[in-house]
């Protein structure tokens, strides 16, 4: 494929003892064994084999310091964390989820996160999906902002590949692909229609960039780093939509709406359908972001963007007062959270009655064998709506059957799938931060309304970052809610 990248990878590693070798340690003595591996690729070196050996030699010379430096790095990295008290089992899952997520991202390595983290499986092959931007990034943003930034830097660096993907399909702007790797081009092994049709991904990328801006109000970052992404995605959606008559439009007097036909929904059971409500919502969000962020940095946007935002088709059933997953949806089983994502995390404007109807309608239609992160989002919405009992059940379903002992490794589904499934870990951590923590990040505010998870005595978020503030928040039955300001501006 033109523009594709095929990296070369080189390893330098210590020789391992043969299975037949025998190592004896006399009583009263100690023996240290060092096994060191250095990895370099053509992505970060012009001479990967040479540099891998050089790194290995340096590490070997410093081998007695490696353990101590590792311990220091984790001590510093885990200073910002989520914690629960009163439930050892839940605390293990919380700690393991944070450990695996942080193990797969570095603040100086802008390559995002694959669904299965560092280990490259034969399920997702180490590729980057919307999972990183939508499911993992929000769990990192407020606690580990520098690590979270690498998820966005990956997209920013590969805008060129996203533009090439859009051109290949006959559109303008930047269309971030379903599966991305080193080039930003589509790398789905099955280059059939399904890969090309999952077009909500560009909107998910913009959503993540907006979250970062809301958390920092950094207009210089918006101008220099985020704007090329937002501008490119807005151009894509403006070229992707079409204007046609639709049934059941919100206004009785205007049936012409901007539509996004022939797509695959976030619910992967829904293929070759028109107007997935979540896809249309993030398309609308992307264009609105271009208008608002453009104004913030002094960049004009085409007038057509306002018209598309105003007249975007959002499928809705007036009789049932629910959002339809897509145009013509008939109530069939869905694989994963889709329509309910409009309530959270999109926080799409709607009456509370509609929000309740959406979650009550789609929850029983969700495949119980679907991926873990779905139930985390259900738990967050149910908590916001005050349905604590049902939220507790959804929260338990988000992890209890998917986390495997003894090391708290995540399975994608109750039957297996990708291992270690960090998308599920990210959703689970969001359920703590935004569900039981009640966190809501909006354009001009960050708020919390904490309540304790089931069978716990405390919930704490240590070293949160917002704007120029650093603070900790703790809730317990004994002390109530305590906010500690760590670094005032």
CSV table of C-alpha atoms in Angstrom, one decimal, residues 16-487:
chain,number,residue,atom,x,y,z
A,16,UNK,CA,18.9,-17.8,28.9
A,17,UNK,CA,20.0,-20.9,30.6
A,18,UNK,CA,19.2,-24.1,28.7
A,19,UNK,CA,16.4,-26.2,30.2
A,20,UNK,CA,19.1,-28.9,31.0
A,21,UNK,CA,21.3,-26.4,32.9
A,22,UNK,CA,21.6,-26.6,36.7
A,23,UNK,CA,22.1,-23.6,38.9
A,24,UNK,CA,23.2,-24.4,42.5
A,25,UNK,CA,23.1,-21.8,45.3
A,26,UNK,CA,24.9,-23.1,48.5
A,27,UNK,CA,23.1,-22.6,51.8
A,28,UNK,CA,23.6,-19.1,53.3
A,29,UNK,CA,24.6,-17.6,49.9
A,30,UNK,CA,22.7,-15.5,47.4
A,31,UNK,CA,22.9,-15.4,43.6
A,32,UNK,CA,21.8,-12.6,41.4
A,33,UNK,CA,20.8,-13.4,37.8
A,34,UNK,CA,20.2,-10.6,35.2
A,35,UNK,CA,18.3,-11.2,32.0
A,36,UNK,CA,18.1,-8.0,30.0
A,37,UNK,CA,16.4,-7.3,26.6
A,38,UNK,CA,16.8,-4.1,24.6
A,39,UNK,CA,14.4,-3.4,21.7
A,40,UNK,CA,14.8,-0.8,18.9
A,41,UNK,CA,13.0,-0.4,15.6
A,42,UNK,CA,13.3,1.8,12.5
A,43,UNK,CA,10.5,3.9,14.0
A,44,UNK,CA,13.0,5.4,16.5
A,45,UNK,CA,16.4,4.6,15.0
A,46,UNK,CA,18.2,4.6,11.7
A,47,UNK,CA,20.4,1.7,12.9
A,48,UNK,CA,18.0,-0.4,15.1
A,49,UNK,CA,20.4,-3.4,15.5
A,50,UNK,CA,23.3,-1.2,16.4
A,51,UNK,CA,21.3,0.9,18.9
A,52,UNK,CA,19.6,-2.1,20.5
A,53,UNK,CA,23.1,-3.6,21.3
A,54,UNK,CA,24.3,-0.2,22.5
A,55,UNK,CA,21.2,0.0,24.8
A,56,UNK,CA,21.8,-3.5,26.1
A,57,UNK,CA,25.4,-2.8,26.9
A,58,UNK,CA,24.5,0.3,28.8
A,59,UNK,CA,21.7,-1.5,30.7
A,60,UNK,CA,24.1,-4.3,31.6
A,61,UNK,CA,26.7,-1.9,32.9
A,62,UNK,CA,23.9,-0.3,35.1
A,63,UNK,CA,22.4,-3.7,35.9
A,64,UNK,CA,22.6,-3.3,39.7
A,65,UNK,CA,20.7,-0.1,39.5
A,66,UNK,CA,17.9,-1.4,37.2
A,67,UNK,CA,15.7,-2.8,40.0
A,68,UNK,CA,16.0,0.4,42.1
A,69,UNK,CA,15.2,2.6,39.1
A,70,UNK,CA,12.2,0.5,38.2
A,71,UNK,CA,10.9,0.8,41.8
A,72,UNK,CA,11.4,4.6,41.8
A,73,UNK,CA,9.6,4.9,38.4
A,74,UNK,CA,6.6,3.0,39.7
A,75,UNK,CA,6.5,4.9,42.9
A,76,UNK,CA,6.4,8.2,41.0
A,77,UNK,CA,4.0,6.9,38.4
A,78,UNK,CA,1.5,5.5,41.0
A,79,UNK,CA,1.5,8.7,43.1
A,80,UNK,CA,-1.6,9.6,41.1
A,81,UNK,CA,-4.1,6.7,41.5
A,82,UNK,CA,-7.6,5.5,42.3
A,83,UNK,CA,-8.1,3.5,45.5
A,84,UNK,CA,-11.0,1.7,47.2
A,85,UNK,CA,-11.1,0.5,50.8
A,86,UNK,CA,-13.1,-2.2,52.5
A,87,UNK,CA,-13.0,-4.7,49.6
A,88,UNK,CA,-9.8,-6.5,49.0
A,89,UNK,CA,-11.2,-8.2,45.9
A,90,UNK,CA,-12.3,-4.9,44.3
A,91,UNK,CA,-9.1,-3.2,45.3
A,92,UNK,CA,-7.1,-5.9,43.5
A,93,UNK,CA,-9.0,-5.3,40.2
A,94,UNK,CA,-8.6,-1.5,40.6
A,95,UNK,CA,-4.8,-1.8,41.2
A,96,UNK,CA,-4.3,-4.4,38.4
A,97,UNK,CA,-6.3,-2.3,35.9
A,98,UNK,CA,-4.2,0.8,36.6
A,99,UNK,CA,-1.0,-1.2,36.5
A,100,UNK,CA,-1.7,-2.8,33.1
A,101,UNK,CA,-2.9,0.5,31.6
A,102,UNK,CA,0.2,2.4,32.8
A,103,UNK,CA,2.5,-0.4,31.7
A,104,UNK,CA,1.3,0.2,28.1
A,105,UNK,CA,1.9,3.9,27.8
A,106,UNK,CA,4.9,6.2,28.3
A,107,UNK,CA,4.9,10.0,28.4
A,108,UNK,CA,7.9,10.0,25.9
A,109,UNK,CA,6.5,7.5,23.5
A,110,UNK,CA,3.5,8.8,21.4
A,111,UNK,CA,2.3,5.5,20.0
A,112,UNK,CA,-1.1,5.2,21.7
A,113,UNK,CA,-2.4,1.9,23.2
A,114,UNK,CA,-3.7,-1.2,21.5
A,115,UNK,CA,-6.8,-3.0,23.0
A,116,UNK,CA,-4.6,-5.7,24.4
A,117,UNK,CA,-1.9,-3.3,25.6
A,118,UNK,CA,1.8,-4.2,25.1
A,119,UNK,CA,1.5,-7.9,24.3
A,120,UNK,CA,0.6,-8.3,20.6
A,121,UNK,CA,-2.1,-10.9,20.3
A,122,UNK,CA,-3.5,-12.6,17.3
A,123,UNK,CA,-6.8,-10.8,17.9
A,124,UNK,CA,-5.9,-7.1,17.4
A,125,UNK,CA,-2.3,-7.4,16.4
A,126,UNK,CA,-1.2,-4.4,18.4
A,127,UNK,CA,-3.2,-2.0,16.2
A,128,UNK,CA,-4.8,1.1,17.6
A,129,UNK,CA,-8.6,1.4,17.6
A,130,UNK,CA,-11.1,3.9,19.0
A,131,UNK,CA,-10.6,2.0,22.2
A,132,UNK,CA,-7.6,4.1,23.0
A,133,UNK,CA,-9.3,7.5,22.5
A,134,UNK,CA,-12.7,6.7,23.9
A,135,UNK,CA,-12.3,4.0,26.5
A,136,UNK,CA,-8.7,4.3,27.9
A,137,UNK,CA,-7.8,8.0,27.4
A,138,UNK,CA,-10.5,9.3,29.7
A,139,UNK,CA,-9.3,7.0,32.5
A,140,UNK,CA,-5.9,8.5,32.2
A,141,UNK,CA,-6.6,12.2,31.5
A,142,UNK,CA,-7.2,13.6,35.0
A,143,UNK,CA,-4.7,11.4,36.9
A,144,UNK,CA,-1.9,10.9,34.3
A,145,UNK,CA,-2.2,13.8,31.8
A,146,UNK,CA,1.3,13.4,30.3
A,147,UNK,CA,0.7,9.8,29.6
A,148,UNK,CA,-2.8,10.5,28.3
A,149,UNK,CA,-1.3,13.1,25.9
A,150,UNK,CA,0.6,10.4,24.0
A,151,UNK,CA,-2.7,9.0,22.8
A,152,UNK,CA,-3.6,12.3,21.2
A,153,UNK,CA,0.0,12.9,19.9
A,154,UNK,CA,-0.3,9.6,18.0
A,155,UNK,CA,-3.3,10.9,16.2
A,156,UNK,CA,-1.8,14.3,15.6
A,157,UNK,CA,1.3,12.9,14.1
A,158,UNK,CA,-0.7,10.7,11.7
A,159,UNK,CA,-3.2,13.2,10.4
A,160,UNK,CA,-1.5,12.7,7.0
A,161,UNK,CA,-2.5,9.0,7.0
A,162,UNK,CA,-6.1,9.9,8.0
A,163,UNK,CA,-6.3,12.4,5.1
A,164,UNK,CA,-5.0,9.6,2.7
A,165,UNK,CA,-7.7,7.3,4.1
A,166,UNK,CA,-10.4,9.9,3.4
A,167,UNK,CA,-9.1,10.5,-0.2
A,168,UNK,CA,-9.1,6.7,-0.9
A,169,UNK,CA,-12.9,6.7,-0.2
A,170,UNK,CA,-13.5,9.9,-2.2
A,171,UNK,CA,-13.9,12.3,0.8
A,172,UNK,CA,-12.1,15.4,1.9
A,173,UNK,CA,-10.4,16.0,5.3
A,174,UNK,CA,-9.1,13.4,7.7
A,175,UNK,CA,-10.8,10.1,8.4
A,176,UNK,CA,-9.0,8.2,11.1
A,177,UNK,CA,-9.2,4.5,10.3
A,178,UNK,CA,-10.8,1.6,12.2
A,179,UNK,CA,-7.4,0.0,12.6
A,180,UNK,CA,-4.3,2.1,12.7
A,181,UNK,CA,-0.6,1.3,13.1
A,182,UNK,CA,2.6,3.2,12.2
A,183,UNK,CA,1.4,5.0,9.1
A,184,UNK,CA,-2.1,6.1,10.1
A,185,UNK,CA,-3.5,4.2,7.0
A,186,UNK,CA,-6.2,1.6,7.4
A,187,UNK,CA,-4.4,-1.7,8.3
A,188,UNK,CA,-7.4,-3.9,8.9
A,189,UNK,CA,-6.5,-7.4,7.6
A,190,UNK,CA,-9.9,-7.9,6.1
A,191,UNK,CA,-10.1,-4.8,3.9
A,192,UNK,CA,-13.8,-5.5,3.3
A,193,UNK,CA,-16.6,-3.0,3.7
A,194,UNK,CA,-16.8,-3.4,7.5
A,195,UNK,CA,-13.4,-1.8,8.1
A,196,UNK,CA,-14.2,1.2,5.9
A,197,UNK,CA,-17.7,1.6,7.3
A,198,UNK,CA,-16.9,2.1,11.0
A,199,UNK,CA,-16.6,5.8,10.5
A,200,UNK,CA,-17.4,7.1,14.0
A,201,UNK,CA,-13.7,6.8,14.8
A,202,UNK,CA,-12.8,10.4,13.6
A,203,UNK,CA,-15.5,11.8,15.9
A,204,UNK,CA,-14.2,9.7,18.8
A,205,UNK,CA,-10.7,11.2,18.2
A,206,UNK,CA,-12.1,14.8,18.3
A,207,UNK,CA,-14.1,13.9,21.5
A,208,UNK,CA,-10.8,13.0,23.2
A,209,UNK,CA,-9.1,16.2,22.1
A,210,UNK,CA,-12.1,18.2,23.5
A,211,UNK,CA,-11.8,16.4,26.8
A,212,UNK,CA,-8.1,17.4,27.0
A,213,UNK,CA,-9.0,21.0,26.2
A,214,UNK,CA,-11.7,21.1,28.8
A,215,UNK,CA,-9.2,19.8,31.4
A,216,UNK,CA,-6.6,22.4,30.6
A,217,UNK,CA,-8.1,25.3,28.7
A,218,UNK,CA,-4.8,25.4,26.8
A,219,UNK,CA,-5.5,27.5,23.8
A,220,UNK,CA,-1.9,27.3,22.6
A,221,UNK,CA,-2.1,23.5,22.5
A,222,UNK,CA,-5.4,23.8,20.7
A,223,UNK,CA,-3.9,26.0,18.1
A,224,UNK,CA,-0.6,24.1,17.5
A,225,UNK,CA,-1.5,20.5,18.2
A,226,UNK,CA,-5.2,19.8,18.3
A,227,UNK,CA,-6.5,22.1,15.6
A,228,UNK,CA,-5.1,20.2,12.6
A,229,UNK,CA,-7.0,17.1,13.9
A,230,UNK,CA,-10.2,18.9,14.5
A,231,UNK,CA,-10.1,20.9,11.3
A,232,UNK,CA,-9.3,17.8,9.3
A,233,UNK,CA,-12.1,15.7,10.9
A,234,UNK,CA,-14.7,18.6,10.4
A,235,UNK,CA,-13.7,18.7,6.7
A,236,UNK,CA,-14.3,15.0,6.5
A,237,UNK,CA,-17.7,15.1,8.0
A,238,UNK,CA,-18.7,18.1,5.8
A,239,UNK,CA,-17.8,16.0,2.7
A,240,UNK,CA,-19.4,12.8,4.1
A,241,UNK,CA,-22.9,14.0,4.9
A,242,UNK,CA,-25.7,14.2,2.4
A,243,UNK,CA,-28.9,16.2,2.5
A,244,UNK,CA,-32.1,14.1,2.0
A,245,UNK,CA,-35.6,13.6,3.3
A,246,UNK,CA,-35.9,11.4,6.4
A,247,UNK,CA,-38.8,9.9,8.3
A,248,UNK,CA,-39.5,10.9,11.9
A,249,UNK,CA,-37.5,14.1,11.8
A,250,UNK,CA,-37.8,16.2,15.0
A,251,UNK,CA,-39.6,19.0,13.3
A,252,UNK,CA,-43.0,18.4,11.7
A,253,UNK,CA,-42.3,21.2,9.1
A,254,UNK,CA,-38.8,20.2,7.9
A,255,UNK,CA,-37.9,16.7,6.8
A,256,UNK,CA,-34.7,17.6,5.0
A,257,UNK,CA,-31.8,16.5,7.2
A,258,UNK,CA,-28.1,15.9,6.9
A,259,UNK,CA,-27.5,12.1,6.9
A,260,UNK,CA,-24.6,9.7,7.1
A,261,UNK,CA,-25.7,6.6,5.1
A,262,UNK,CA,-24.1,3.2,4.7
A,263,UNK,CA,-22.1,2.8,7.9
A,264,UNK,CA,-21.3,0.3,10.6
A,265,UNK,CA,-22.3,1.3,14.1
A,266,UNK,CA,-20.2,1.2,17.3
A,267,UNK,CA,-22.5,-1.8,17.9
A,268,UNK,CA,-20.7,-4.1,15.6
A,269,UNK,CA,-23.8,-6.2,15.0
A,270,UNK,CA,-25.2,-3.3,13.0
A,271,UNK,CA,-23.6,-3.3,9.5
A,272,UNK,CA,-24.5,-1.5,6.3
A,273,UNK,CA,-27.1,0.7,8.0
A,274,UNK,CA,-28.0,4.3,7.7
A,275,UNK,CA,-27.6,7.0,10.3
A,276,UNK,CA,-26.2,5.3,13.4
A,277,UNK,CA,-27.3,7.7,16.1
A,278,UNK,CA,-23.9,7.6,17.9
A,279,UNK,CA,-22.0,8.2,14.6
A,280,UNK,CA,-24.2,11.1,13.7
A,281,UNK,CA,-23.9,12.5,17.2
A,282,UNK,CA,-20.0,12.5,17.0
A,283,UNK,CA,-20.2,13.9,13.5
A,284,UNK,CA,-22.3,16.8,14.9
A,285,UNK,CA,-19.9,17.2,17.8
A,286,UNK,CA,-16.9,17.3,15.5
A,287,UNK,CA,-18.4,20.1,13.4
A,288,UNK,CA,-19.5,22.0,16.5
A,289,UNK,CA,-16.0,21.6,18.0
A,290,UNK,CA,-14.5,23.1,14.8
A,291,UNK,CA,-16.8,26.1,15.1
A,292,UNK,CA,-16.2,26.7,18.8
A,293,UNK,CA,-12.5,25.9,18.9
A,294,UNK,CA,-11.9,27.8,15.7
A,295,UNK,CA,-13.5,30.9,17.3
A,296,UNK,CA,-11.3,30.3,20.4
A,297,UNK,CA,-8.1,30.5,18.4
A,298,UNK,CA,-9.2,33.0,15.8
A,299,UNK,CA,-9.9,30.7,12.8
A,300,UNK,CA,-13.0,31.1,10.7
A,301,UNK,CA,-14.9,27.9,9.6
A,302,UNK,CA,-17.2,27.4,6.7
A,303,UNK,CA,-20.8,28.6,7.2
A,304,UNK,CA,-22.0,25.2,6.1
A,305,UNK,CA,-20.8,23.7,9.4
A,306,UNK,CA,-23.5,25.5,11.3
A,307,UNK,CA,-26.1,24.3,8.9
A,308,UNK,CA,-25.0,20.7,9.3
A,309,UNK,CA,-24.9,20.9,13.1
A,310,UNK,CA,-28.4,22.4,13.2
A,311,UNK,CA,-29.9,19.9,10.8
A,312,UNK,CA,-28.1,16.7,11.5
A,313,UNK,CA,-30.4,13.8,11.6
A,314,UNK,CA,-30.6,12.2,15.0
A,315,UNK,CA,-32.9,9.1,14.7
A,316,UNK,CA,-35.6,9.3,17.4
A,317,UNK,CA,-38.8,7.4,18.0
A,318,UNK,CA,-41.4,10.0,19.1
A,319,UNK,CA,-43.9,7.4,20.4
A,320,UNK,CA,-41.4,5.5,22.6
A,321,UNK,CA,-39.4,8.6,23.4
A,322,UNK,CA,-36.1,6.9,22.7
A,323,UNK,CA,-33.1,7.4,20.4
A,324,UNK,CA,-33.0,4.8,17.7
A,325,UNK,CA,-29.7,3.1,17.3
A,326,UNK,CA,-30.0,3.7,13.5
A,327,UNK,CA,-32.6,4.6,11.0
A,328,UNK,CA,-35.0,1.7,10.8
A,329,UNK,CA,-33.7,-0.1,14.0
A,330,UNK,CA,-36.3,-2.7,15.1
A,331,UNK,CA,-35.2,-3.5,18.6
A,332,UNK,CA,-32.8,-6.4,17.9
A,333,UNK,CA,-29.9,-7.5,20.1
A,334,UNK,CA,-26.9,-5.2,20.2
A,335,UNK,CA,-23.3,-6.3,20.8
A,336,UNK,CA,-22.1,-3.3,22.9
A,337,UNK,CA,-22.9,0.1,24.2
A,338,UNK,CA,-23.8,2.4,21.4
A,339,UNK,CA,-26.9,4.6,21.7
A,340,UNK,CA,-26.5,4.9,25.5
A,341,UNK,CA,-23.1,6.5,24.9
A,342,UNK,CA,-24.9,9.7,24.0
A,343,UNK,CA,-25.9,10.1,27.6
A,344,UNK,CA,-22.4,9.4,28.8
A,345,UNK,CA,-19.7,10.1,27.9
A,346,UNK,CA,-21.0,12.4,25.2
A,347,UNK,CA,-23.4,14.2,27.6
A,348,UNK,CA,-25.6,14.9,24.6
A,349,UNK,CA,-28.4,17.3,25.5
A,350,UNK,CA,-31.7,15.4,26.1
A,351,UNK,CA,-34.5,15.4,28.6
A,352,UNK,CA,-34.0,13.1,31.6
A,353,UNK,CA,-37.0,11.1,30.6
A,354,UNK,CA,-35.4,10.3,27.3
A,355,UNK,CA,-32.1,9.4,29.0
A,356,UNK,CA,-33.9,7.0,31.3
A,357,UNK,CA,-35.9,5.5,28.4
A,358,UNK,CA,-32.7,5.0,26.4
A,359,UNK,CA,-30.9,3.1,29.2
A,360,UNK,CA,-34.0,1.1,30.1
A,361,UNK,CA,-34.6,0.2,26.5
A,362,UNK,CA,-31.1,-0.8,25.4
A,363,UNK,CA,-29.8,-2.5,28.6
A,364,UNK,CA,-32.0,-5.6,28.2
A,365,UNK,CA,-31.2,-5.7,24.5
A,366,UNK,CA,-27.4,-5.9,25.1
A,367,UNK,CA,-25.8,-9.2,24.4
A,368,UNK,CA,-24.5,-10.6,27.8
A,369,UNK,CA,-21.6,-12.1,25.9
A,370,UNK,CA,-20.5,-8.7,24.6
A,371,UNK,CA,-17.3,-6.9,25.6
A,372,UNK,CA,-16.8,-5.8,29.2
A,373,UNK,CA,-16.7,-2.0,28.8
A,374,UNK,CA,-20.3,-1.8,27.9
A,375,UNK,CA,-21.5,-2.5,31.4
A,376,UNK,CA,-19.2,0.2,32.8
A,377,UNK,CA,-21.0,2.8,30.7
A,378,UNK,CA,-24.4,1.4,31.8
A,379,UNK,CA,-23.3,1.7,35.4
A,380,UNK,CA,-22.3,5.3,35.0
A,381,UNK,CA,-25.6,6.3,33.4
A,382,UNK,CA,-27.7,4.4,35.9
A,383,UNK,CA,-25.9,6.0,38.8
A,384,UNK,CA,-26.5,9.5,37.3
A,385,UNK,CA,-30.2,8.6,37.0
A,386,UNK,CA,-30.3,7.5,40.6
A,387,UNK,CA,-30.9,3.8,39.9
A,388,UNK,CA,-28.2,2.6,42.4
A,389,UNK,CA,-29.3,-1.0,42.7
A,390,UNK,CA,-29.3,-1.6,38.9
A,391,UNK,CA,-26.0,0.3,38.6
A,392,UNK,CA,-24.4,-2.0,41.2
A,393,UNK,CA,-25.4,-5.0,39.1
A,394,UNK,CA,-24.0,-3.4,35.9
A,395,UNK,CA,-20.8,-2.5,37.7
A,396,UNK,CA,-20.3,-6.0,38.9
A,397,UNK,CA,-21.0,-7.3,35.4
A,398,UNK,CA,-18.3,-5.0,34.0
A,399,UNK,CA,-15.5,-6.9,35.7
A,400,UNK,CA,-16.4,-9.9,37.8
A,401,UNK,CA,-16.6,-12.4,34.9
A,402,UNK,CA,-13.9,-10.8,32.8
A,403,UNK,CA,-11.0,-10.5,35.3
A,404,UNK,CA,-8.9,-13.6,35.8
A,405,UNK,CA,-6.9,-14.5,38.8
A,406,UNK,CA,-4.2,-14.6,40.1
A,407,UNK,CA,-2.9,-11.5,38.3
A,408,UNK,CA,-6.1,-9.7,37.5
A,409,UNK,CA,-5.8,-10.1,33.7
A,410,UNK,CA,-8.7,-8.8,31.6
A,411,UNK,CA,-10.6,-11.0,29.1
A,412,UNK,CA,-12.5,-9.2,26.4
A,413,UNK,CA,-15.7,-11.2,27.0
A,414,UNK,CA,-16.7,-13.8,29.6
A,415,UNK,CA,-15.6,-16.5,27.1
A,416,UNK,CA,-12.2,-15.1,26.2
A,417,UNK,CA,-11.4,-12.8,23.2
A,418,UNK,CA,-8.5,-10.5,23.5
A,419,UNK,CA,-6.2,-10.8,26.5
A,420,UNK,CA,-5.2,-8.5,28.3
A,421,UNK,CA,-8.2,-6.4,27.3
A,422,UNK,CA,-7.3,-2.9,28.4
A,423,UNK,CA,-10.5,-1.5,26.8
A,424,UNK,CA,-12.4,-3.3,29.5
A,425,UNK,CA,-9.9,-2.0,32.2
A,426,UNK,CA,-10.4,1.6,30.9
A,427,UNK,CA,-14.1,1.3,31.0
A,428,UNK,CA,-14.0,-0.1,34.5
A,429,UNK,CA,-11.8,2.7,35.8
A,430,UNK,CA,-14.1,5.2,34.2
A,431,UNK,CA,-17.0,3.6,36.1
A,432,UNK,CA,-15.1,4.4,39.3
A,433,UNK,CA,-14.1,8.0,38.3
A,434,UNK,CA,-17.2,9.1,36.5
A,435,UNK,CA,-19.7,6.7,38.0
A,436,UNK,CA,-19.1,6.3,41.7
A,437,UNK,CA,-16.9,9.3,41.7
A,438,UNK,CA,-19.6,11.3,39.9
A,439,UNK,CA,-16.9,13.1,37.9
A,440,UNK,CA,-18.2,15.4,35.0
A,441,UNK,CA,-15.7,17.3,32.8
A,442,UNK,CA,-17.3,20.1,30.8
A,443,UNK,CA,-16.1,23.0,28.9
A,444,UNK,CA,-15.8,25.4,31.9
A,445,UNK,CA,-16.0,23.1,34.9
A,446,UNK,CA,-15.1,19.8,36.6
A,447,UNK,CA,-17.5,18.5,39.2
A,448,UNK,CA,-17.7,15.4,41.4
A,449,UNK,CA,-20.6,13.8,43.3
A,450,UNK,CA,-19.0,10.8,45.0
A,451,UNK,CA,-20.7,7.8,46.4
A,452,UNK,CA,-19.1,4.6,47.7
A,453,UNK,CA,-19.0,1.5,45.4
A,454,UNK,CA,-20.9,-1.6,46.8
A,455,UNK,CA,-19.3,-3.2,49.8
A,456,UNK,CA,-16.6,-0.6,50.3
A,457,UNK,CA,-15.8,1.8,53.0
A,458,UNK,CA,-13.8,4.5,51.0
A,459,UNK,CA,-13.1,5.8,47.5
A,460,UNK,CA,-10.1,8.0,46.8
A,461,UNK,CA,-8.6,9.8,43.7
A,462,UNK,CA,-5.1,11.0,44.5
A,463,UNK,CA,-3.4,13.7,42.6
A,464,UNK,CA,-6.1,14.8,40.1
A,465,UNK,CA,-5.1,17.5,37.6
A,466,UNK,CA,-7.5,20.2,36.4
A,467,UNK,CA,-6.4,23.5,34.8
A,468,UNK,CA,-3.6,24.7,37.0
A,469,UNK,CA,-4.8,22.8,40.1
A,470,UNK,CA,-3.6,19.5,41.5
A,471,UNK,CA,-5.8,18.0,44.2
A,472,UNK,CA,-7.0,14.8,45.8
A,473,UNK,CA,-10.6,13.7,46.6
A,474,UNK,CA,-11.6,11.1,49.1
A,475,UNK,CA,-15.0,9.8,50.2
A,476,UNK,CA,-15.7,7.6,53.2
A,477,UNK,CA,-18.5,6.7,55.4
A,478,UNK,CA,-16.6,8.0,58.4
A,479,UNK,CA,-15.3,11.3,57.1
A,480,UNK,CA,-17.7,12.2,54.3
A,481,UNK,CA,-16.0,13.9,51.3
A,482,UNK,CA,-12.6,15.5,51.7
A,483,UNK,CA,-11.0,17.6,49.0
A,484,UNK,CA,-7.3,18.4,49.5
A,485,UNK,CA,-5.6,21.1,47.3
A,486,UNK,CA,-2.1,20.0,46.6
A,487,UNK,CA,-0.7,22.7,44.3
